[in-house]
């Protein structure tokens, strides 16, 4: 952004004192003295470096602290491999489910008016502000041995808690808002005109959705999926409550980080952590690229 | 469509309703006994107190970061802009072990701080630090777009009418940012209260001193004291509800104040 210097005041000030005052004021209209500027930038950079950059650098430094061989040995450990596999599986399930839910929810909220809409939006946001531990707890209460469905599940020999379905459910719950949240503003902004045109030209509901709506929101969908995936792979609190920590079976990558760390296997813990940190960094880069596309898409719509 | 939506709300509503129904199985006296026990009260106090303090730090530091990112040019600005999102994208367990290793007595920052006699890791200060870490993006990302869209003419008008720069910031810019700042504060607070992964590693988890409420829920669950866990969860949930409700109200208020462009 360029600093705009105010246009000279067109009215002639009544006296020299006022003129001098106006000139001084113009100089400081939209910026601060250089000293203040330097201090503010330094504070911002220092704060971000200490609180964000340093921990990130430390993860990689610790992971490679015993050399690159130890790093790969830690990753090739069967426990690590099974955790990576489980994490990928769980993320695939919950991203898939949330993609469908998110599309439907955003479609309904953005394109239709119905009673209870605000309530629904609040509901969708809820997993964002609920503690992940509580998200896990609700599934324990539902499916646990003393839970509401616990008895029925035991009779039918279905294992949800302390198994993959429970982990996938809890992850889905926690990542629920991402796709819907990415799409609602986008779809609202695009309005319903194009869909109405398609329908009036004889397209069916599904045709309209796949041919008109979906191409318009494809970057938004990708954006939502990206954030949803990052959170799904990294979820800790909710998964920790429902997983049961069975080694080699129900440990996801974040859980394995915790276990290894508590066993003082720092290289192994930080090796897994470095994979997750890499995922976060790739997600951020992809997100920046997508945001660029989203902005462009909006510009095209505007003009 | 209606069917899908109902199903959708069921996915979220049933689990939460289950939580409240479970807590209704307790008599009010039992509920109160759990909540007012010393350990629970202390855990809630640690969670809410430190989360609020951390959110306040984030409010101040977040505003400074937003100001630097939006108003000034400096080398690496774009990179720092992207870095703001790291606490949001980084899995909490990773953040937890990284912050702990950083602030532990032999860590990169822990060692110099220990020399000064400041202990961060395994104390309430550590919880505070972790909560600051996870809260930064919320303040920055809610305030940034508002400051970017702020009409430059208002500032110029204030300045040319004789307001000092400080007066312009306090009386003109700050009021326009107020809804976004409060929203950011609320979001950072809500996130910090419920945070588990990045806090438990650095916390030390000493009952009554550095034990956060979410950890107490996990402990009660592992002891199969489901009622205790539920009661604590209900208290936290009610506060979350109030916060989201307030945030939605704030956003509506902000929209009604700023005319549509």
Coordinates of C-alpha atoms in Angstrom, one line a residue:
Chain A
X1 CA 0.0 0.0 0.0
X2 CA 1.4 3.4 -0.9
X3 CA 1.3 6.2 1.7
X4 CA -1.0 8.8 0.3
X5 CA -0.1 12.3 1.0
X6 CA -3.2 14.4 1.3
X7 CA -4.0 16.8 -1.5
X8 CA -3.1 20.4 -0.6
X9 CA -6.0 22.1 1.1
X10 CA -7.6 24.2 -1.6
X11 CA -8.9 26.9 0.7
X12 CA -6.3 29.4 1.6
X13 CA -5.8 29.3 5.3
X14 CA -6.5 32.6 7.0
X15 CA -3.1 33.2 8.4
X16 CA 0.5 31.9 8.4
X17 CA 0.2 30.1 11.7
X18 CA -2.7 28.0 10.4
X19 CA -0.8 27.3 7.2
X20 CA 2.2 26.0 9.0
X21 CA 0.0 23.9 11.2
X22 CA -1.8 22.4 8.2
X23 CA 1.5 21.6 6.6
X24 CA 2.8 19.9 9.7
X25 CA -0.5 18.0 10.1
X26 CA -0.4 16.8 6.4
X27 CA 3.0 15.3 6.9
X28 CA 1.8 13.2 9.7
X29 CA -1.6 12.5 8.4
X30 CA -1.3 8.8 7.7
X31 CA 2.0 7.7 9.1
X32 CA 4.1 7.8 12.2
X33 CA 7.6 9.2 12.9
X34 CA 10.3 6.8 11.6
X35 CA 11.4 5.9 15.1
X36 CA 7.9 4.7 16.0
X37 CA 7.7 2.8 12.7
X38 CA 11.0 1.0 13.4
X39 CA 9.9 0.1 17.0
X40 CA 6.6 -1.3 15.8
X41 CA 8.2 -3.4 13.0
X42 CA 10.8 -4.6 15.4
X43 CA 8.2 -5.6 18.0
X44 CA 6.1 -7.5 15.4
X45 CA 9.1 -9.3 13.9
X46 CA 10.6 -10.2 17.2
X47 CA 7.3 -11.5 18.6
X48 CA 6.7 -13.7 15.6
X49 CA 10.3 -14.9 15.5
X50 CA 10.3 -15.9 19.1
X51 CA 6.9 -17.4 19.3
X52 CA 6.5 -18.9 15.8
X53 CA 9.7 -19.2 13.8
X54 CA 11.9 -20.5 16.7
X55 CA 9.6 -23.4 17.7
X56 CA 9.4 -24.4 14.0
X57 CA 13.1 -24.3 13.5
X58 CA 13.6 -26.3 16.7
X59 CA 11.4 -29.1 15.5
X60 CA 13.7 -29.7 12.5
X61 CA 16.9 -29.1 14.4
X62 CA 15.9 -31.7 17.0
X63 CA 14.7 -34.2 14.4
X64 CA 18.1 -34.1 12.6
X65 CA 20.2 -33.7 15.8
X66 CA 21.5 -37.3 15.6
X67 CA 22.1 -37.1 11.8
X68 CA 20.0 -37.9 8.8
X69 CA 20.3 -41.7 9.3
X70 CA 18.8 -41.6 12.8
X71 CA 16.0 -39.5 11.3
X72 CA 15.0 -42.0 8.7
X73 CA 15.5 -44.9 11.0
X74 CA 13.0 -43.3 13.3
X75 CA 10.5 -42.9 10.5
X76 CA 11.0 -46.4 9.3
X77 CA 10.1 -47.8 12.7
X78 CA 7.0 -50.1 12.3
X79 CA 5.1 -48.1 15.0
X80 CA 5.8 -44.9 13.1
X81 CA 4.7 -46.4 9.8
X82 CA 1.5 -47.7 11.2
X83 CA 0.8 -44.3 12.8
X84 CA 1.4 -42.6 9.5
X85 CA -0.9 -45.1 7.7
X86 CA -3.7 -44.6 10.3
X87 CA -3.4 -40.8 10.1
X88 CA -3.7 -40.9 6.3
X89 CA -6.7 -43.2 6.5
X90 CA -8.5 -41.2 9.2
X91 CA -7.8 -37.9 7.3
X92 CA -9.2 -39.4 4.1
X93 CA -12.4 -40.6 5.8
X94 CA -13.1 -37.3 7.6
X95 CA -12.1 -35.1 4.7
X96 CA -14.4 -37.1 2.4
X97 CA -17.4 -36.9 4.8
X98 CA -16.8 -33.2 5.5
X99 CA -16.6 -32.4 1.8
X100 CA -20.1 -33.8 1.3
X101 CA -21.5 -32.3 4.5
X102 CA -19.8 -29.0 3.9
X103 CA -21.0 -28.7 0.3
X104 CA -24.6 -29.5 1.3
X105 CA -24.6 -27.2 4.3
X106 CA -23.0 -24.3 2.5
X107 CA -25.4 -24.8 -0.5
X108 CA -28.4 -24.7 1.8
X109 CA -27.2 -21.7 3.8
X110 CA -26.1 -19.6 0.9
X111 CA -28.8 -20.3 -1.6
X112 CA -32.0 -20.7 0.4
X113 CA -33.8 -18.8 3.1
X114 CA -35.3 -20.9 5.9
X115 CA -36.1 -20.5 9.6
X116 CA -33.3 -21.3 12.0
X117 CA -30.5 -20.4 9.6
X118 CA -28.5 -18.4 12.1
X119 CA -28.9 -21.3 14.5
X120 CA -27.5 -23.6 11.9
X121 CA -24.5 -21.4 11.2
X122 CA -23.8 -21.2 15.0
X123 CA -24.1 -25.0 15.1
X124 CA -21.6 -25.4 12.3
X125 CA -19.1 -23.1 14.0
X126 CA -19.4 -24.9 17.3
X127 CA -16.6 -27.5 16.9
X128 CA -14.2 -24.5 16.4
X129 CA -14.8 -23.2 19.9
X130 CA -15.5 -26.4 21.8
X131 CA -12.4 -27.8 23.4
X132 CA -11.1 -30.8 21.4
X133 CA -11.1 -32.8 24.7
X134 CA -14.9 -32.2 25.0
X135 CA -15.4 -33.3 21.4
X136 CA -13.7 -36.5 22.3
X137 CA -15.6 -36.8 25.5
X138 CA -19.1 -36.6 23.9
X139 CA -18.2 -39.7 21.8
X140 CA -17.0 -41.6 24.9
X141 CA -20.4 -40.8 26.5
X142 CA -22.2 -42.0 23.4
X143 CA -20.3 -45.1 22.5
X144 CA -18.3 -46.0 25.7
X145 CA -19.1 -49.1 27.7
X146 CA -21.4 -47.1 30.0
X147 CA -22.6 -44.8 27.1
X148 CA -26.0 -44.6 25.5
X149 CA -25.2 -46.9 22.6
X150 CA -22.5 -48.8 24.5
X151 CA -24.6 -51.8 25.4
X152 CA -26.1 -52.2 21.9
X153 CA -22.7 -51.9 20.3
X154 CA -21.3 -54.6 22.6
X155 CA -24.3 -56.9 21.8
X156 CA -23.6 -56.5 18.1
X157 CA -19.9 -56.8 18.6
X158 CA -19.1 -53.4 17.0
X159 CA -16.1 -51.6 18.2
X160 CA -16.2 -47.8 17.8
X161 CA -14.3 -46.4 20.7
X162 CA -10.6 -47.2 20.9
X163 CA -10.7 -48.2 17.2
X164 CA -10.6 -46.6 13.8
X165 CA -14.3 -45.6 13.6
X166 CA -14.1 -43.6 16.8
X167 CA -11.0 -41.8 15.8
X168 CA -12.6 -41.0 12.4
X169 CA -15.8 -39.8 14.0
X170 CA -14.1 -37.5 16.5
X171 CA -11.8 -36.1 13.7
X172 CA -14.8 -35.5 11.5
X173 CA -16.6 -33.7 14.3
X174 CA -13.6 -31.5 15.0
X175 CA -13.0 -30.6 11.3
X176 CA -16.6 -30.2 10.5
X177 CA -16.6 -26.4 10.0
X178 CA -13.7 -26.0 7.6
X179 CA -15.3 -26.8 4.2
X180 CA -18.7 -25.2 5.0
X181 CA -17.0 -22.1 6.4
X182 CA -14.8 -21.7 3.3
X183 CA -17.8 -22.0 1.0
X184 CA -20.6 -20.0 2.7
X185 CA -19.2 -16.5 2.0
X186 CA -18.1 -17.5 -1.5
X187 CA -21.5 -18.9 -2.4
X188 CA -23.4 -16.0 -0.8
X189 CA -21.4 -13.6 -2.8
X190 CA -22.1 -15.4 -6.1
X191 CA -25.8 -15.3 -5.4
X192 CA -28.4 -17.4 -7.1
X193 CA -28.7 -15.8 -10.5
X194 CA -26.6 -18.3 -12.5
X195 CA -28.4 -21.2 -10.9
X196 CA -31.8 -19.6 -11.6
X197 CA -30.8 -19.1 -15.2
X198 CA -29.7 -22.8 -15.5
X199 CA -32.9 -24.1 -14.0
X200 CA -35.1 -21.8 -16.2
X201 CA -33.2 -23.2 -19.2
X202 CA -34.3 -26.7 -18.1
X203 CA -31.4 -28.0 -16.1
X204 CA -32.2 -30.4 -13.3
X205 CA -31.1 -29.7 -9.8
X206 CA -28.1 -32.0 -10.0
X207 CA -27.1 -30.8 -13.4
X208 CA -27.2 -27.2 -12.1
X209 CA -25.0 -28.2 -9.2
X210 CA -22.4 -30.0 -11.1
X211 CA -22.3 -27.8 -14.2
X212 CA -22.9 -24.3 -12.7
X213 CA -22.3 -24.2 -8.9
X214 CA -19.3 -26.5 -8.6
X215 CA -17.1 -24.9 -11.2
X216 CA -17.8 -21.5 -9.6
X217 CA -16.6 -22.7 -6.2
X218 CA -13.9 -25.1 -7.1
X219 CA -11.1 -23.0 -5.5
X220 CA -13.2 -22.5 -2.4
X221 CA -13.7 -26.3 -2.1
X222 CA -10.0 -26.9 -2.5
X223 CA -9.3 -24.3 0.2
X224 CA -11.7 -25.9 2.6
X225 CA -10.4 -29.4 1.9
X226 CA -6.8 -28.2 2.5
X227 CA -7.5 -26.7 5.9
X228 CA -9.8 -29.6 6.9
X229 CA -7.0 -32.1 5.9
X230 CA -4.3 -30.2 7.9
X231 CA -6.5 -30.2 11.0
X232 CA -7.6 -33.8 10.5
X233 CA -4.0 -35.1 10.3
X234 CA -2.9 -33.0 13.3
X235 CA -5.9 -33.4 15.6
X236 CA -4.7 -34.4 19.1
X237 CA -7.1 -33.6 21.9
X238 CA -10.2 -35.3 20.6
X239 CA -8.4 -38.3 19.1
X240 CA -6.4 -38.7 22.3
X241 CA -9.6 -39.2 24.3
X242 CA -11.2 -41.7 22.0
X243 CA -8.2 -43.6 20.7
X244 CA -7.2 -45.7 23.7
X245 CA -3.5 -45.4 22.7
X246 CA -3.1 -49.0 21.5
X247 CA 0.5 -49.0 20.2
X248 CA 0.8 -49.9 16.5
X249 CA -3.0 -49.9 16.2
X250 CA -4.8 -46.8 17.3
X251 CA -2.0 -44.3 17.5
X252 CA -2.1 -41.5 15.0
X253 CA 1.0 -39.4 14.3
X254 CA 0.3 -36.7 16.9
X255 CA -0.4 -39.3 19.6
X256 CA 2.9 -41.1 18.7
X257 CA 4.7 -37.8 19.1
X258 CA 3.4 -37.5 22.6
X259 CA 4.3 -41.1 23.5
X260 CA 7.8 -41.0 22.1
X261 CA 8.4 -37.6 23.8
X262 CA 7.3 -38.9 27.2
X263 CA 9.6 -41.8 26.7
X264 CA 12.5 -39.4 26.1
X265 CA 12.9 -40.7 22.5
X266 CA 13.4 -37.1 21.4
X267 CA 14.8 -37.8 17.9
X268 CA 12.0 -40.1 17.0
X269 CA 9.4 -37.8 18.5
X270 CA 10.7 -34.8 16.6
X271 CA 11.1 -36.8 13.4
X272 CA 7.4 -37.6 13.4
X273 CA 6.8 -34.0 14.5
X274 CA 8.8 -32.7 11.6
X275 CA 6.6 -34.6 9.1
X276 CA 3.6 -32.9 10.7
X277 CA 5.3 -29.5 10.6
X278 CA 6.2 -30.1 7.0
X279 CA 2.5 -30.8 6.3
X280 CA 1.6 -27.5 8.0
X281 CA 4.1 -25.6 6.0
X282 CA 3.0 -27.2 2.7
X283 CA -0.6 -26.4 3.7
X284 CA 0.3 -22.8 4.3
X285 CA 2.0 -22.4 0.9
X286 CA -0.9 -24.1 -0.9
X287 CA -3.3 -21.9 1.0
X288 CA -1.4 -18.7 -0.1
X289 CA -1.6 -19.9 -3.7
X290 CA -5.3 -20.7 -3.4
X291 CA -6.1 -17.4 -1.8
X292 CA -4.5 -15.8 -4.8
X293 CA -6.8 -17.8 -7.1
X294 CA -9.8 -16.9 -4.9
X295 CA -9.1 -13.2 -5.1
X296 CA -8.7 -13.5 -8.8
X297 CA -12.0 -15.3 -9.1
X298 CA -13.7 -12.6 -7.2
X299 CA -12.2 -9.9 -9.3
X300 CA -13.5 -11.6 -12.5
X301 CA -17.0 -11.7 -10.9
X302 CA -16.8 -8.1 -9.9
X303 CA -16.0 -6.6 -13.3
Chain B
X1 CA -32.5 -30.9 1.3
X2 CA -34.4 -30.5 4.6
X3 CA -33.5 -34.1 5.4
X4 CA -29.8 -33.6 4.8
X5 CA -29.8 -30.5 6.9
X6 CA -31.6 -32.2 9.8
X7 CA -29.1 -35.1 9.6
X8 CA -26.3 -32.5 9.6
X9 CA -27.5 -30.9 12.7
X10 CA -28.0 -34.3 14.3
X11 CA -24.4 -35.1 13.8
X12 CA -23.4 -32.2 15.9
X13 CA -26.5 -32.0 18.1
X14 CA -26.8 -35.6 19.3
X15 CA -23.3 -35.8 20.8
X16 CA -23.7 -32.4 22.5
X17 CA -27.2 -33.2 23.7
X18 CA -25.9 -36.5 25.1
X19 CA -23.4 -34.4 27.1
X20 CA -26.1 -32.3 28.7
X21 CA -28.4 -35.3 29.3
X22 CA -25.6 -37.0 31.0
X23 CA -25.0 -34.0 33.3
X24 CA -28.8 -34.0 34.1
X25 CA -28.3 -37.4 35.6
X26 CA -26.5 -35.6 38.4
X27 CA -28.5 -33.9 41.1
X28 CA -27.8 -30.2 41.4
X29 CA -26.0 -30.9 44.7
X30 CA -23.8 -33.5 43.1
X31 CA -23.1 -31.2 40.2
X32 CA -22.2 -28.4 42.5
X33 CA -20.0 -30.6 44.6
X34 CA -18.0 -31.6 41.6
X35 CA -17.7 -28.1 40.3
X36 CA -16.8 -26.5 43.6
X37 CA -14.2 -29.1 44.6
X38 CA -10.9 -27.5 45.1
X39 CA -9.1 -29.2 42.2
X40 CA -11.9 -28.5 39.7
X41 CA -12.1 -24.8 40.7
X42 CA -8.4 -24.4 40.5
X43 CA -8.3 -26.1 37.0
X44 CA -11.0 -23.8 35.8
X45 CA -9.3 -20.8 37.3
X46 CA -6.0 -21.7 35.6
X47 CA -7.7 -22.3 32.3
X48 CA -9.9 -19.2 32.2
X49 CA -7.5 -16.9 34.0
X50 CA -4.5 -17.7 31.9
X51 CA -6.5 -17.8 28.7
X52 CA -7.8 -14.3 29.3
X53 CA -4.4 -13.0 30.1
X54 CA -3.0 -14.6 27.0
X55 CA -5.8 -13.2 24.9
X56 CA -5.1 -9.8 26.2
X57 CA -1.4 -10.1 25.3
X58 CA -2.5 -11.3 21.9
X59 CA -4.8 -8.3 21.5
X60 CA -1.9 -5.9 22.0
X61 CA 0.8 -7.8 20.1
X62 CA -1.7 -8.8 17.4
X63 CA -2.6 -5.2 16.9
X64 CA 1.0 -4.2 16.6
X65 CA 1.6 -7.1 14.1
X66 CA -1.4 -6.1 12.0
X67 CA -0.3 -2.5 12.0
X68 CA 3.2 -3.4 10.9
X69 CA 1.9 -5.8 8.2
X70 CA -0.7 -3.5 6.8
X71 CA 0.8 -0.1 7.1
X72 CA 4.6 -0.5 6.7
X73 CA 6.9 -2.0 4.1
X74 CA 9.8 -4.0 5.4
X75 CA 11.9 -6.9 4.1
X76 CA 10.3 -10.2 4.7
X77 CA 6.9 -8.7 5.2
X78 CA 5.1 -11.3 3.1
X79 CA 6.9 -14.2 4.8
X80 CA 5.9 -12.9 8.2
X81 CA 2.4 -12.4 7.0
X82 CA 2.3 -16.1 6.0
X83 CA 4.0 -17.1 9.3
X84 CA 1.1 -15.7 11.3
X85 CA -0.9 -18.7 10.4
X86 CA 1.6 -21.3 11.6
X87 CA 0.1 -21.7 15.1
X88 CA -3.2 -22.4 13.4
X89 CA -1.8 -25.0 10.9
X90 CA 0.8 -26.6 13.1
X91 CA -0.6 -29.7 14.9
X92 CA -1.0 -28.9 18.6
X93 CA 1.1 -31.8 19.8
X94 CA 4.0 -30.6 17.6
X95 CA 3.6 -27.1 19.0
X96 CA 3.5 -28.5 22.5
X97 CA 6.7 -30.5 22.2
X98 CA 8.5 -27.7 20.3
X99 CA 7.6 -25.0 22.9
X100 CA 8.5 -27.3 25.7
X101 CA 11.9 -28.1 24.2
X102 CA 12.4 -24.4 23.5
X103 CA 11.6 -23.2 27.0
X104 CA 12.9 -26.2 29.0
X105 CA 15.8 -25.4 31.3
X106 CA 18.3 -26.5 28.7
X107 CA 16.4 -25.1 25.7
X108 CA 17.4 -22.3 23.4
X109 CA 15.3 -19.8 25.3
X110 CA 14.9 -21.7 28.5
X111 CA 18.6 -21.6 29.3
X112 CA 19.1 -17.8 29.1
X113 CA 15.8 -17.3 31.0
X114 CA 16.8 -19.8 33.7
X115 CA 20.0 -17.7 34.1
X116 CA 17.8 -14.8 34.8
X117 CA 15.9 -16.9 37.4
X118 CA 12.8 -17.2 35.2
X119 CA 11.3 -20.7 34.9
X120 CA 8.9 -21.1 32.1
X121 CA 8.5 -24.7 31.2
X122 CA 6.5 -26.8 33.7
X123 CA 5.0 -23.8 35.5
X124 CA 1.9 -21.7 34.9
X125 CA 4.0 -19.3 32.9
X126 CA 4.5 -22.1 30.4
X127 CA 0.8 -22.5 30.0
X128 CA 0.6 -18.8 29.4
X129 CA 3.3 -18.9 26.7
X130 CA 1.6 -21.8 24.9
X131 CA -1.8 -20.0 25.0
X132 CA -0.2 -16.9 23.5
X133 CA 1.3 -19.0 20.7
X134 CA -2.0 -20.6 19.7
X135 CA -4.0 -17.3 19.9
X136 CA -1.9 -15.0 17.7
X137 CA -3.6 -15.8 14.3
X138 CA -7.1 -15.2 15.7
X139 CA -6.5 -11.6 16.5
X140 CA -4.3 -10.8 13.5
X141 CA -6.6 -12.5 11.0
X142 CA -9.8 -10.8 12.3
X143 CA -8.3 -7.3 12.5
X144 CA -6.2 -7.3 9.4
X145 CA -8.9 -7.2 6.7
X146 CA -10.7 -4.4 8.6
X147 CA -7.6 -2.2 8.8
X148 CA -6.9 -2.9 5.2
X149 CA -10.4 -1.7 4.2
X150 CA -10.3 1.3 6.4
X151 CA -11.1 4.4 4.4
X152 CA -7.9 6.5 4.2
X153 CA -9.9 9.7 3.9
X154 CA -11.2 9.5 7.4
X155 CA -7.7 9.6 8.8
X156 CA -6.7 12.4 6.5
X157 CA -9.8 14.3 7.5
X158 CA -9.0 13.9 11.2
X159 CA -5.4 14.9 10.6
X160 CA -6.2 17.9 8.5
X161 CA -8.8 19.1 11.1
X162 CA -5.9 19.4 13.5
X163 CA -5.9 16.0 15.3
X164 CA -2.5 14.8 16.3
X165 CA -1.5 11.3 15.0
X166 CA -2.1 9.8 18.4
X167 CA -5.5 11.4 18.7
X168 CA -6.4 10.1 15.2
X169 CA -5.4 6.6 16.2
X170 CA -7.2 6.6 19.5
X171 CA -10.4 8.5 18.5
X172 CA -10.8 7.6 14.8
X173 CA -9.0 4.3 13.9
X174 CA -9.4 2.4 17.2
X175 CA -13.2 2.8 17.3
X176 CA -13.5 1.5 13.7
X177 CA -11.4 -1.5 14.7
X178 CA -13.1 -2.1 18.0
X179 CA -15.6 -4.8 16.8
X180 CA -12.8 -6.7 15.0
X181 CA -10.5 -6.4 18.0
X182 CA -13.1 -7.7 20.4
X183 CA -14.0 -10.5 18.1
X184 CA -10.3 -11.5 17.8
X185 CA -10.0 -11.3 21.6
X186 CA -13.0 -13.5 22.1
X187 CA -11.8 -16.1 19.5
X188 CA -8.3 -16.2 21.0
X189 CA -9.8 -16.6 24.4
X190 CA -12.1 -19.4 23.4
X191 CA -9.3 -21.2 21.7
X192 CA -6.9 -20.9 24.6
X193 CA -9.5 -22.0 27.2
X194 CA -10.1 -25.3 25.3
X195 CA -6.6 -25.8 24.2
X196 CA -5.1 -29.2 25.1
X197 CA -2.3 -30.4 22.9
X198 CA 0.1 -27.5 23.0
X199 CA -0.5 -26.8 26.7
X200 CA -0.1 -30.2 28.4
X201 CA 3.5 -30.7 27.5
X202 CA 4.8 -27.5 28.8
X203 CA 2.3 -27.2 31.7
X204 CA 3.9 -29.5 34.2
X205 CA 0.3 -30.6 35.1
X206 CA 0.6 -30.2 38.8
X207 CA -2.9 -30.5 40.4
X208 CA -4.2 -27.1 41.7
X209 CA -1.2 -25.2 40.3
X210 CA -0.6 -25.9 36.6
X211 CA -3.5 -28.3 35.7
X212 CA -5.8 -27.0 33.0
X213 CA -9.5 -27.9 32.9
X214 CA -9.3 -30.0 29.6
X215 CA -6.6 -32.1 31.2
X216 CA -8.7 -32.6 34.3
X217 CA -11.5 -33.9 32.0
X218 CA -9.1 -36.4 30.5
X219 CA -7.8 -37.5 33.9
X220 CA -11.4 -38.0 35.2
X221 CA -12.2 -40.0 32.1
X222 CA -9.2 -42.3 32.6
X223 CA -10.4 -42.8 36.1
X224 CA -13.9 -43.7 34.7
X225 CA -15.4 -40.8 36.7
X226 CA -17.6 -39.9 33.7
X227 CA -19.9 -37.7 35.8
X228 CA -17.0 -35.5 37.0
X229 CA -15.7 -35.2 33.4
X230 CA -19.1 -34.3 32.1
X231 CA -19.8 -31.7 34.7
X232 CA -16.5 -29.9 34.0
X233 CA -17.2 -30.1 30.2
X234 CA -20.7 -28.6 30.7
X235 CA -19.3 -25.6 32.5
X236 CA -16.7 -25.1 29.7
X237 CA -19.3 -25.6 27.0
X238 CA -21.7 -23.1 28.4
X239 CA -18.9 -20.5 28.5
X240 CA -18.1 -21.4 24.8
X241 CA -21.7 -20.9 23.8
X242 CA -21.8 -17.5 25.4
X243 CA -18.6 -16.5 23.6
X244 CA -19.8 -17.6 20.2
X245 CA -23.1 -15.9 20.7
X246 CA -21.3 -12.7 21.7
X247 CA -19.0 -13.0 18.7
X248 CA -21.9 -13.4 16.3
X249 CA -23.7 -10.4 17.9
X250 CA -20.5 -8.4 17.6
X251 CA -20.2 -9.2 13.9
X252 CA -23.7 -8.2 13.3
X253 CA -23.2 -5.0 15.2
X254 CA -20.0 -4.2 13.2
X255 CA -21.9 -4.8 9.9
X256 CA -24.7 -2.5 10.9
X257 CA -22.2 0.2 11.9
X258 CA -20.2 0.1 8.7
X259 CA -22.4 0.9 5.7
X260 CA -22.2 -1.7 2.9
X261 CA -19.8 -0.7 0.1

